[in-house]
Tab-separated table of C-alpha atoms (C1' of nucleotides) in Angstrom:
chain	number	residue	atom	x	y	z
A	12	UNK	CA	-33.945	68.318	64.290
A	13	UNK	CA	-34.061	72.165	63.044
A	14	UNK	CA	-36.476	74.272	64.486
A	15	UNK	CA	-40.101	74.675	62.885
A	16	UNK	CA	-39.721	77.082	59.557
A	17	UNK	CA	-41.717	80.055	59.564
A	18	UNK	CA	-43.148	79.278	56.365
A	19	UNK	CA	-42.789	75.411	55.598
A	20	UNK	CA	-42.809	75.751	51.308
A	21	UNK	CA	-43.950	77.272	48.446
A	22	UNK	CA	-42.320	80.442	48.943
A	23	UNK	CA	-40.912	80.938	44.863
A	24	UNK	CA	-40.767	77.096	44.345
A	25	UNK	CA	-39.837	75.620	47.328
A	26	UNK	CA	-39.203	76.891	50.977
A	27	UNK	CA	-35.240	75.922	51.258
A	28	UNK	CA	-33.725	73.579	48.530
A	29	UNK	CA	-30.692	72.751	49.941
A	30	UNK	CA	-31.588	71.074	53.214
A	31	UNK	CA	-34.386	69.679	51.247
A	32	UNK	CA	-31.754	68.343	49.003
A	33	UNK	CA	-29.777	67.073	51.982
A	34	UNK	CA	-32.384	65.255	53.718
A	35	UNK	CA	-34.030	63.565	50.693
A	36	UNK	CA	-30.264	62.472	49.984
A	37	UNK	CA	-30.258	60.767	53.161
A	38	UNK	CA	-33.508	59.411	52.701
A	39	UNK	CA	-32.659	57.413	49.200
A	40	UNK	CA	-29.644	56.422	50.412
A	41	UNK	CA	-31.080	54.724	53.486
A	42	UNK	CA	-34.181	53.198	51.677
A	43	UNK	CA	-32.691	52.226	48.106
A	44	UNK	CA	-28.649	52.169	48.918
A	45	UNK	CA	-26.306	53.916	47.467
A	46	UNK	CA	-26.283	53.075	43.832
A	47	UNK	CA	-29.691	55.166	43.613
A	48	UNK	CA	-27.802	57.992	45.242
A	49	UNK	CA	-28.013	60.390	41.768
A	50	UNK	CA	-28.171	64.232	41.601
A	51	UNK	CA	-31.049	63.114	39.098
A	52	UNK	CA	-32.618	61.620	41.458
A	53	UNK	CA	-32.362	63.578	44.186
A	54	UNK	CA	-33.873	66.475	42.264
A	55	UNK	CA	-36.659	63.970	41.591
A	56	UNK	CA	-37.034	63.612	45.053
A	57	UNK	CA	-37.379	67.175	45.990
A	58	UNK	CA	-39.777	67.563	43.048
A	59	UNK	CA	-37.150	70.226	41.443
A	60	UNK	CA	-35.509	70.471	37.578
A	61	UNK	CA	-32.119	67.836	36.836
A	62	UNK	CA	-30.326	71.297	37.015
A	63	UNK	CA	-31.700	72.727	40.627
A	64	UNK	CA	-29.407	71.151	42.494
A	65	UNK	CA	-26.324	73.301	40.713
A	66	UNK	CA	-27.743	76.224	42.222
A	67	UNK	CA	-26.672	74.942	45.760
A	68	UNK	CA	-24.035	72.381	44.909
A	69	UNK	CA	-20.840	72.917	42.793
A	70	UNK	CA	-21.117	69.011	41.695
A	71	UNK	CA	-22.989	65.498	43.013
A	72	UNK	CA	-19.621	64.998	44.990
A	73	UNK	CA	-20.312	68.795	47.041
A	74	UNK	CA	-24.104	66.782	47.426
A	75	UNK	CA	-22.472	63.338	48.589
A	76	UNK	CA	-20.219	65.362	51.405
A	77	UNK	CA	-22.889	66.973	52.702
A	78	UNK	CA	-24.690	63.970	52.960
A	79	UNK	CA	-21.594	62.945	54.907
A	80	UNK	CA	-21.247	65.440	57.196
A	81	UNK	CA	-24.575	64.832	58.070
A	82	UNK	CA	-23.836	61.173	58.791
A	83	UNK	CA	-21.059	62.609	61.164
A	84	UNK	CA	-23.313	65.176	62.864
A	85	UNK	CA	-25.862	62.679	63.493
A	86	UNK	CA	-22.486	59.984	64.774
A	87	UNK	CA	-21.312	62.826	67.196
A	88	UNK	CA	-24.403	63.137	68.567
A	89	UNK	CA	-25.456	59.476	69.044
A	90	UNK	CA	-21.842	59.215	70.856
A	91	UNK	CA	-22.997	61.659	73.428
A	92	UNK	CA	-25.905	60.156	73.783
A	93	UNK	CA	-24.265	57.152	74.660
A	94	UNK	CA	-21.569	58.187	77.142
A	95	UNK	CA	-24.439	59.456	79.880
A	96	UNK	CA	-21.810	59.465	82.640
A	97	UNK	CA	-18.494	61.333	80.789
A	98	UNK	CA	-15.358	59.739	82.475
A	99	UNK	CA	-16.111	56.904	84.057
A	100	UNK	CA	-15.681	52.506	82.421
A	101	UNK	CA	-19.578	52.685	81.638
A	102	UNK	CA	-19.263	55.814	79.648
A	103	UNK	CA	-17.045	54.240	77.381
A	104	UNK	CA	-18.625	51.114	76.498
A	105	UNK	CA	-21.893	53.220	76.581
A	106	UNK	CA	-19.629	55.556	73.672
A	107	UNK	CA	-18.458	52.150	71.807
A	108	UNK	CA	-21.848	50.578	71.499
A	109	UNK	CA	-23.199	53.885	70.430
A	110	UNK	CA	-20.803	53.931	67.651
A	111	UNK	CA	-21.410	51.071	66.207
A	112	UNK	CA	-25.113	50.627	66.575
A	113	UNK	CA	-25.100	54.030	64.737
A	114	UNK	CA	-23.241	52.534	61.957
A	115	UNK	CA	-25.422	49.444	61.941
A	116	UNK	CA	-28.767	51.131	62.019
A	117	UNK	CA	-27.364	53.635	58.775
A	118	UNK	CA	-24.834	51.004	57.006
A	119	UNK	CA	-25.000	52.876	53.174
A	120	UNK	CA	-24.137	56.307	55.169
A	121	UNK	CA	-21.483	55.050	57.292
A	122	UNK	CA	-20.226	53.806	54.315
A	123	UNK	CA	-20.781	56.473	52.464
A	124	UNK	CA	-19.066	59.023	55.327
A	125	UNK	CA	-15.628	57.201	54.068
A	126	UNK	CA	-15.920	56.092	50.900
A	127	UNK	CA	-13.898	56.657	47.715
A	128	UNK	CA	-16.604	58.931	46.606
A	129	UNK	CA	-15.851	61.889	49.162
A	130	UNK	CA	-12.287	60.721	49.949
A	131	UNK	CA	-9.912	63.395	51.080
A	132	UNK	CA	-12.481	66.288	53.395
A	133	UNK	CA	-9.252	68.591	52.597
A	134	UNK	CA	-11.457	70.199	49.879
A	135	UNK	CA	-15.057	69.991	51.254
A	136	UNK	CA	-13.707	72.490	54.811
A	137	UNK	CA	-17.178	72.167	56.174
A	138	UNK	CA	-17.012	68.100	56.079
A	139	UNK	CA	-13.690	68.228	56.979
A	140	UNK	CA	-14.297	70.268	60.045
A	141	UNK	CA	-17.432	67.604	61.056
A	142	UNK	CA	-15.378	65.129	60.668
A	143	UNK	CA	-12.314	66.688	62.955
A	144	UNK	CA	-14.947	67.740	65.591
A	145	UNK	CA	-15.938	64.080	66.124
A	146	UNK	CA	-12.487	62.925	66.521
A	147	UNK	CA	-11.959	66.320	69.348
A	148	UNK	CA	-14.837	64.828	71.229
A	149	UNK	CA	-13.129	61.461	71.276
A	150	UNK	CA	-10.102	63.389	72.405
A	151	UNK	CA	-12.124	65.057	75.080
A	152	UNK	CA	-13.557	61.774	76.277
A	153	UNK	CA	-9.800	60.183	76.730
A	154	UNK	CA	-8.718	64.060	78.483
A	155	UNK	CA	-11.514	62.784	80.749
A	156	UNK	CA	-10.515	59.233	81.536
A	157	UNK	CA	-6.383	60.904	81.812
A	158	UNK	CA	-7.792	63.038	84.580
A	159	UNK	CA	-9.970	60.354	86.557
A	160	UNK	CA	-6.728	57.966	86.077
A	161	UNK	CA	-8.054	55.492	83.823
A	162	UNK	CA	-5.513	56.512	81.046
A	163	UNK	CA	-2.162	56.539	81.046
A	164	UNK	CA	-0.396	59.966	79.518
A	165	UNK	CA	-0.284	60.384	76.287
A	166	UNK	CA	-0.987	62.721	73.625
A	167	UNK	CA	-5.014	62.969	73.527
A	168	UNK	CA	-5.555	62.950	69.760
A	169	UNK	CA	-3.274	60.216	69.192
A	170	UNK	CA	-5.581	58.104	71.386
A	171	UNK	CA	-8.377	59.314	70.001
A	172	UNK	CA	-7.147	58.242	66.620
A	173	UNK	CA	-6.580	54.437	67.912
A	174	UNK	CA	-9.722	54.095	69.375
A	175	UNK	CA	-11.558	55.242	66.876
A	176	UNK	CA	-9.398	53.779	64.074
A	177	UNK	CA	-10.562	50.306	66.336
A	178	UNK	CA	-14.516	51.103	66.194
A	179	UNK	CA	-14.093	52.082	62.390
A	180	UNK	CA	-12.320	49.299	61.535
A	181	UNK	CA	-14.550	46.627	63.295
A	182	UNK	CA	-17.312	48.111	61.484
A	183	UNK	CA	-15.977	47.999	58.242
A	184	UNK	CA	-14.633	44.298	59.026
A	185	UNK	CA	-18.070	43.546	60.083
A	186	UNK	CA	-19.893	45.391	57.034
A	187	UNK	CA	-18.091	43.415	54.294
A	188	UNK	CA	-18.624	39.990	55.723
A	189	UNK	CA	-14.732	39.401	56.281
A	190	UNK	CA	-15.291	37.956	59.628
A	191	UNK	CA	-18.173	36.643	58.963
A	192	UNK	CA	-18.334	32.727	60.002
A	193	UNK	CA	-14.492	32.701	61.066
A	194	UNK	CA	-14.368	35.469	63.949
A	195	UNK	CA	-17.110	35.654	66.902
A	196	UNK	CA	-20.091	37.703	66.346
A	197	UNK	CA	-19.900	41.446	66.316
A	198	UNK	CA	-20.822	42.404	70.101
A	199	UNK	CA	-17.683	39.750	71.613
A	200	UNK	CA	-15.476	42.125	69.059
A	201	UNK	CA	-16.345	44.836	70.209
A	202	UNK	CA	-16.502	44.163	73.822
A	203	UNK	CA	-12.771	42.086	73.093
A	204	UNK	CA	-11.513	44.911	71.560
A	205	UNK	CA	-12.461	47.792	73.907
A	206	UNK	CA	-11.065	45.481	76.430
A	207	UNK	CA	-7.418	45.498	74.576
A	208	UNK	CA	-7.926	49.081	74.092
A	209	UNK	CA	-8.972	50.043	77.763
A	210	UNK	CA	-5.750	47.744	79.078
A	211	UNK	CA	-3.565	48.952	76.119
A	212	UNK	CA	-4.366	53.140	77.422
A	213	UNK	CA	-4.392	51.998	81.418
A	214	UNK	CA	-1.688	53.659	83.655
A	215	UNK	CA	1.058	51.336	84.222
B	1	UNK	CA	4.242	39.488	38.248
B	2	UNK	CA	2.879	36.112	36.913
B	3	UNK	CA	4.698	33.503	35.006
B	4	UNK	CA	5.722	34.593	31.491
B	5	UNK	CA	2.682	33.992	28.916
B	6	UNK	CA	3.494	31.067	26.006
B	7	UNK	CA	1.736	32.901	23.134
B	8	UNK	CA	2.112	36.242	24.870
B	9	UNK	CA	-1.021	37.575	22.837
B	10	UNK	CA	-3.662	37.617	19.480
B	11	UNK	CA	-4.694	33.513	19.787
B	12	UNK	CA	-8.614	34.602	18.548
B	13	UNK	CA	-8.619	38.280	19.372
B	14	UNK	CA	-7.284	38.094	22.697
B	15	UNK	CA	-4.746	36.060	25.081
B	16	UNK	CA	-6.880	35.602	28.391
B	17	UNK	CA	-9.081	39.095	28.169
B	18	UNK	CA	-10.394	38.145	31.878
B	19	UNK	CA	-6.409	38.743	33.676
B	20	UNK	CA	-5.960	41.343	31.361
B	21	UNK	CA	-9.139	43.158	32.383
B	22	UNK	CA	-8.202	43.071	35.967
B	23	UNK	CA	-4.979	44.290	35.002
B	24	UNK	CA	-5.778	47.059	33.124
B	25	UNK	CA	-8.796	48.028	35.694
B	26	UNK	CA	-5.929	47.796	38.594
B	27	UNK	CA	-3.742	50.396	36.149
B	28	UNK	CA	-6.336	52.845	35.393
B	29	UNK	CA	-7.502	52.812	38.838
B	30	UNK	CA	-3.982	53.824	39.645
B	31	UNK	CA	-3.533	56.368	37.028
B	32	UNK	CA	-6.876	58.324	36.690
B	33	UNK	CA	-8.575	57.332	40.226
B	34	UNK	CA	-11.647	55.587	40.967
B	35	UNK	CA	-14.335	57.563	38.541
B	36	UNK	CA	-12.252	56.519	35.445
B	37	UNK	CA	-12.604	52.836	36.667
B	38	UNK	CA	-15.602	51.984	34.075
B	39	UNK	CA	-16.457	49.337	32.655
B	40	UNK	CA	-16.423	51.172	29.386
B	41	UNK	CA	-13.193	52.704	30.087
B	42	UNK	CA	-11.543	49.051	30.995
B	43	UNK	CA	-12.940	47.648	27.484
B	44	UNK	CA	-11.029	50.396	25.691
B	45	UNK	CA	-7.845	49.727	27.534
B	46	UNK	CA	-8.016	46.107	26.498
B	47	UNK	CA	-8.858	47.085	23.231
B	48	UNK	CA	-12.183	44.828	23.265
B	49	UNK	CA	-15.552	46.261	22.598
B	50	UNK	CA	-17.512	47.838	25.210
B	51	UNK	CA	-19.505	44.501	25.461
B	52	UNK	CA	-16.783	41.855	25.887
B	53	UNK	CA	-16.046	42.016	29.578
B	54	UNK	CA	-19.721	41.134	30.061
B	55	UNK	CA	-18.581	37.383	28.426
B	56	UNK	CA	-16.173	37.323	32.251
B	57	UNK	CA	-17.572	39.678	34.401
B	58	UNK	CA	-21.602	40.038	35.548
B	59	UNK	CA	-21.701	43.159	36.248
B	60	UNK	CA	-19.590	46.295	37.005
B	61	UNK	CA	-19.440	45.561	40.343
B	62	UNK	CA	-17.530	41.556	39.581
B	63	UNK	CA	-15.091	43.580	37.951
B	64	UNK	CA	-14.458	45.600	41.211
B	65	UNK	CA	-14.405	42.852	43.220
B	66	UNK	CA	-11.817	40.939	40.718
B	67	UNK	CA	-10.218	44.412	41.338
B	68	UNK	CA	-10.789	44.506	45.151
B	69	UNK	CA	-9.510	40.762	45.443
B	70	UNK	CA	-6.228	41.674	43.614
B	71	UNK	CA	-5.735	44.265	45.966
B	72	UNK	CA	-6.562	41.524	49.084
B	73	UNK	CA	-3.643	39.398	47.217
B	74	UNK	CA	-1.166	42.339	47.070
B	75	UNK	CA	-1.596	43.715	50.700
B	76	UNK	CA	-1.299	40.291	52.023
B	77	UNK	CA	2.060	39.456	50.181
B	78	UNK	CA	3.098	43.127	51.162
B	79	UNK	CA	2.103	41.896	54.861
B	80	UNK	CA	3.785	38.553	54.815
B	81	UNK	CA	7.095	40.565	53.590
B	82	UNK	CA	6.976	42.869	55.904
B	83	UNK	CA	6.836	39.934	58.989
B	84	UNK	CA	10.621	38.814	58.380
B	85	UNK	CA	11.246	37.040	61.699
B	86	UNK	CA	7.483	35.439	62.239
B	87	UNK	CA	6.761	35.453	65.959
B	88	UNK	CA	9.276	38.570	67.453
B	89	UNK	CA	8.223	41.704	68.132
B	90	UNK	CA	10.617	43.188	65.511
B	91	UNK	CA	8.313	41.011	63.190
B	92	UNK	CA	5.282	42.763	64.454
B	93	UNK	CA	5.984	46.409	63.770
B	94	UNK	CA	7.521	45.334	60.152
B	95	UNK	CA	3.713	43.984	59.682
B	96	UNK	CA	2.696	46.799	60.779
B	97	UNK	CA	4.558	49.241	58.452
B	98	UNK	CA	3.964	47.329	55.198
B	99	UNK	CA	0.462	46.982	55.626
B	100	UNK	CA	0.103	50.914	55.959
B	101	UNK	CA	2.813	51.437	53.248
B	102	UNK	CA	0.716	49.457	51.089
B	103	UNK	CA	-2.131	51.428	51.402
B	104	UNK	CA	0.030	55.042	51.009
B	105	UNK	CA	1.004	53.701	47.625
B	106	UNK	CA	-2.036	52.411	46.049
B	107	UNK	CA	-4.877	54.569	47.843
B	108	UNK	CA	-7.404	54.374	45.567
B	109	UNK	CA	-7.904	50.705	45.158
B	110	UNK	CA	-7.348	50.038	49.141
B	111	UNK	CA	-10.273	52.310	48.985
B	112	UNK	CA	-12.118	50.262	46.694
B	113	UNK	CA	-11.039	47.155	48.386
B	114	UNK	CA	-13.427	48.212	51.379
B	115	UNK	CA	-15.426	50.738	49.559
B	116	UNK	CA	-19.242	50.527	49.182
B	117	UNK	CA	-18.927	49.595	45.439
B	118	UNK	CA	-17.940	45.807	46.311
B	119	UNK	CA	-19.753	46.080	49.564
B	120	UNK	CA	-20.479	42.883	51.344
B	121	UNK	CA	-18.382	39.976	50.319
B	122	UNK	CA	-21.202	37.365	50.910
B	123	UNK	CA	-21.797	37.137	47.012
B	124	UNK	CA	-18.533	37.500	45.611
B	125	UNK	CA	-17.355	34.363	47.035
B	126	UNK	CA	-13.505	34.640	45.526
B	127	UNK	CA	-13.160	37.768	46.914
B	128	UNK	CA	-14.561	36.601	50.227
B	129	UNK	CA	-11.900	33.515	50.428
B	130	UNK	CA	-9.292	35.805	49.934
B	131	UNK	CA	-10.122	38.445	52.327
B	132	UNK	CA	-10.616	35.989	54.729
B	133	UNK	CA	-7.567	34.654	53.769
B	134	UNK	CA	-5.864	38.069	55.185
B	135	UNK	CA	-7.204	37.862	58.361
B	136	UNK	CA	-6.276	34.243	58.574
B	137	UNK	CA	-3.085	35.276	58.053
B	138	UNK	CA	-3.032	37.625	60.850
B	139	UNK	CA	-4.544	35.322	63.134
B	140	UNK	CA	-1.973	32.968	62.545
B	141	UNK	CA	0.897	35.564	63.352
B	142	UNK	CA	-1.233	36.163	66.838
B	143	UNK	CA	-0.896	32.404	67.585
B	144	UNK	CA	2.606	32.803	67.043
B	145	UNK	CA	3.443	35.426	69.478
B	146	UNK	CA	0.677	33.584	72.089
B	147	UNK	CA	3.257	30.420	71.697
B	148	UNK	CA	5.873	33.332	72.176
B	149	UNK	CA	4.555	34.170	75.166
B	150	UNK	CA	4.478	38.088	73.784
B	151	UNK	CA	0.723	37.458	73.862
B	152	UNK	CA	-2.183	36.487	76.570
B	153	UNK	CA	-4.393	33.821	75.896
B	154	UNK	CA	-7.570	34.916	73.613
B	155	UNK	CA	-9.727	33.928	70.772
B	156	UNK	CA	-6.656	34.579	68.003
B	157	UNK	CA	-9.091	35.275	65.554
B	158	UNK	CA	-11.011	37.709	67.789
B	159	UNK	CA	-7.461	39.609	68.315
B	160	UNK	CA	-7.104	39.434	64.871
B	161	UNK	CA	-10.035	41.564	63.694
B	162	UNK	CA	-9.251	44.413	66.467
B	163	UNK	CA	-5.226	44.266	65.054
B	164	UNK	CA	-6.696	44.856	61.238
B	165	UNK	CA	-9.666	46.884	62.368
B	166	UNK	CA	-7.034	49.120	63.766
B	167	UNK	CA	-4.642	49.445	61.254
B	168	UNK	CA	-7.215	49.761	58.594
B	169	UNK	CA	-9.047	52.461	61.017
B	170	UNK	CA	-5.637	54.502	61.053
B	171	UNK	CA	-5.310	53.994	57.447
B	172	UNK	CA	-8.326	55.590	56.714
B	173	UNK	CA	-9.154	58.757	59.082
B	174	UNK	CA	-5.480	59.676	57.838
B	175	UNK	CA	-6.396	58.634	53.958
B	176	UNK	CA	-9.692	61.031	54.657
B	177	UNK	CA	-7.823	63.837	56.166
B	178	UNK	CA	-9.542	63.857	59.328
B	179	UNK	CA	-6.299	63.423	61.806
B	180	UNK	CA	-4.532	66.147	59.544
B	181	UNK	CA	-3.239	68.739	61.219
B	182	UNK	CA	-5.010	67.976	64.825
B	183	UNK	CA	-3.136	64.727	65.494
B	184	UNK	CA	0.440	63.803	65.177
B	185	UNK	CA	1.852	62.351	61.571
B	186	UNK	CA	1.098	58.802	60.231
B	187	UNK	CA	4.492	57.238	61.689
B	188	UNK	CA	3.587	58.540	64.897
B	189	UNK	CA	-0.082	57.355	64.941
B	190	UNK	CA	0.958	53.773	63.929
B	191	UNK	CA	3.353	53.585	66.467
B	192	UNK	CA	1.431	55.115	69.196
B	193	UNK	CA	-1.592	52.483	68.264
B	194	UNK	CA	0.477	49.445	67.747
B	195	UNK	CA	2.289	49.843	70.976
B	196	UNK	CA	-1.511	50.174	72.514
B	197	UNK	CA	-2.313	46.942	70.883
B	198	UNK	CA	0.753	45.447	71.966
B	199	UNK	CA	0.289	46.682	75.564
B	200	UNK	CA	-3.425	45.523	75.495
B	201	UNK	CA	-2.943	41.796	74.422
B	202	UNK	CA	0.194	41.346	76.525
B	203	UNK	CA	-0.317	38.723	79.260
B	204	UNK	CA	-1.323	39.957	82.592
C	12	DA	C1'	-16.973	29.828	22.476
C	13	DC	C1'	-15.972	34.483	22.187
C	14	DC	C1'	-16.537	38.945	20.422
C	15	DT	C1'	-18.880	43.062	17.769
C	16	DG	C1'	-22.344	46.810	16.662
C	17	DA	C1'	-26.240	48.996	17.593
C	18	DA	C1'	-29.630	50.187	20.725
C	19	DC	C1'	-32.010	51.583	25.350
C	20	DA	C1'	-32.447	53.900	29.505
C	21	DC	C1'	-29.963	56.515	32.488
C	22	DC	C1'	-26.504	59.837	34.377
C	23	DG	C1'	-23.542	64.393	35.429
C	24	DT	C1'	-23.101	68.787	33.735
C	25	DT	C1'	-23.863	73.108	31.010
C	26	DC	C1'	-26.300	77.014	29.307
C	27	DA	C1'	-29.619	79.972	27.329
C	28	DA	C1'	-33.973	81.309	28.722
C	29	DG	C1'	-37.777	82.279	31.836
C	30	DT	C1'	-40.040	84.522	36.286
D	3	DA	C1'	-31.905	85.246	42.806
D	4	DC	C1'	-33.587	80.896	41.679
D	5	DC	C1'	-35.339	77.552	38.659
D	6	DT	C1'	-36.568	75.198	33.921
D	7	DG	C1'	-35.862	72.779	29.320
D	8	DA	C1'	-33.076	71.149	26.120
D	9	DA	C1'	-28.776	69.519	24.851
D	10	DC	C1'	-24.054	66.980	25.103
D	11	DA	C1'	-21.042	63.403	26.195
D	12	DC	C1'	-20.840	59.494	28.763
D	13	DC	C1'	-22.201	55.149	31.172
D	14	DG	C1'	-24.109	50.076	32.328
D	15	DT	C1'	-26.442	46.610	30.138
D	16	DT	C1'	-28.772	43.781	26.500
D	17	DC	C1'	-29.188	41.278	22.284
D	18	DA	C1'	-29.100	39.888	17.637
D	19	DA	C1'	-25.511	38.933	14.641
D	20	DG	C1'	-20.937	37.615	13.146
D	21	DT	C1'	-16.519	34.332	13.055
DNA sequence: ACCTGAACACCGTTCAAGT
DNA sequence: ACCTGAACACCGTTCAAGT
């Protein structure tokens, strides 16, 4: 959200380009997918020059991760939103379904958030760091469930790898029509597969 | 591989140009990485004019998803190989292993293979088959550890997707760079996940 | 039937020049 | 400091024409 700018535009030629850039990025992407995702067009967008955009971005891949890392900001938060009671079995279906209504409501940005066309965050530290925060507060969450007893021990961040790997995965599964017709619909996955998860991490 | 050719080459100006499209697309892809995979680029390896794949290929994105369905081929013969002794649990982990060994070694086009170039199987029907062909194929290895009793009763196809979805999930927050550096090393993350899987679909 | 050559509209990127 | 205009090399795609 971003709190009100003191002076919305028009200062030289525009009030800030770069989260201009960012958010008209996201907005193309969402409303004509992602092969209309150009720097060209962007800068159309924004009402700016072809060459604008160089001025805040070293190339349209430096665009394309930001665009990413907003897609993760935005994934972090709608996982909070959905684990309302941290800790307990509610709070982590609440966390699953979040995930993957997140993904289903902004398909060409999830997509987008690992595609080929950012691959590797190792160069984009910003992203990467996005990126790593979501997986700590995964790691958090299963800290959580390890102290109420609901997970075994375990290294936290290796959990939080599985899981998510699991939630990613049935997205992407899901996305490309793979299952489509052969496996049940995408709500019994997920609900099977938190269940194997949950029973795979409980204390035995 | 592929049987050997009978007139290896030069029958009108070319042998099959559709295989040797793919092929060259699969080599390039391997070579320069995904932005030198152009349709353009392909023609030139093939030594065809830039307007002769369009007499096999649509579009661009048919050629990807020839591409994309090669790869579907290769990771499931790497994944069969990898079984050994169907049905054991020493069969399980060697599934396992290849599937993430083939992704290590040809990154860029298991990217592409679920990357939001080809996105959506539903109109790229070969590459659809095949896919689904995959996770048939790991279905059917689930049925075979449910008759070994190694595995509770379930939808096989359901257990199916979270067993890929995981894997591929792994696969790609390491391929991305997230895990790196927080979390513990690939072999470790596989093997912490799989045993989670196995532990989750046990019988209870 | 299969391929070529030329053309069109578009793109990422650069760079001198403007304010 | 920030943006524009023009240019370059490249791309996907089309289409008349060749064999």
């Amino acid at each position: 959200m971003s709190p009100a700018r003191k002076q919305p535009r028009k200062s030289y030629h525009h009030g800030s380009l770069r989260e201009t850039l960012v958010q008209k990025a996201v907005e193309l992407l969402k409303k004509e997918g992602s092969e209309a995702l150009t720097l060209r067009g962007v800068a159309r967008a924004a009402q700016v020059s072809q060459a604008a955009p160089y001025r805040h971005f070293a190339d349209r891949r430096a665009l394309l991760g930001a665009v990413a890392e907003d897609g993760f900001t935005r994934l972090g938060e709608a996982m909070l939103g959905g684990v309302q009671k941290g800790g307990s079995r509610e709070g982590f279906k609440g966390f699953a379904i979040a995930y993957v209504e997140f993904a289903m409501a902004n398909p060409a940005q999830y997509r987008l958030m690992f595609g080929p066309e950012v691959a590797n965050h190792s160069d984009l530290p910003s992203l990467q760091q996005t990126s790593r925060g979501v997986l700590g507060f995964v790691a958090e969450g299963i800290r959580q469930l390890q102290a109420g007893g609901l997970v075994r021990e375990g290294d936290p961040w290796s959990m939080a790898v599985a899981l998510w790997a699991t939630l990613h995965g049935l997205v992407m599964i899901h996305l490309d029509g793979i299952s489509e017709g052969v496996a049940p619909p995408l709500p019994v996955l997920l609900d099977d597969a938190m269940r194997t998860m949950m029973y795979g991490m409980a204390p035995r």
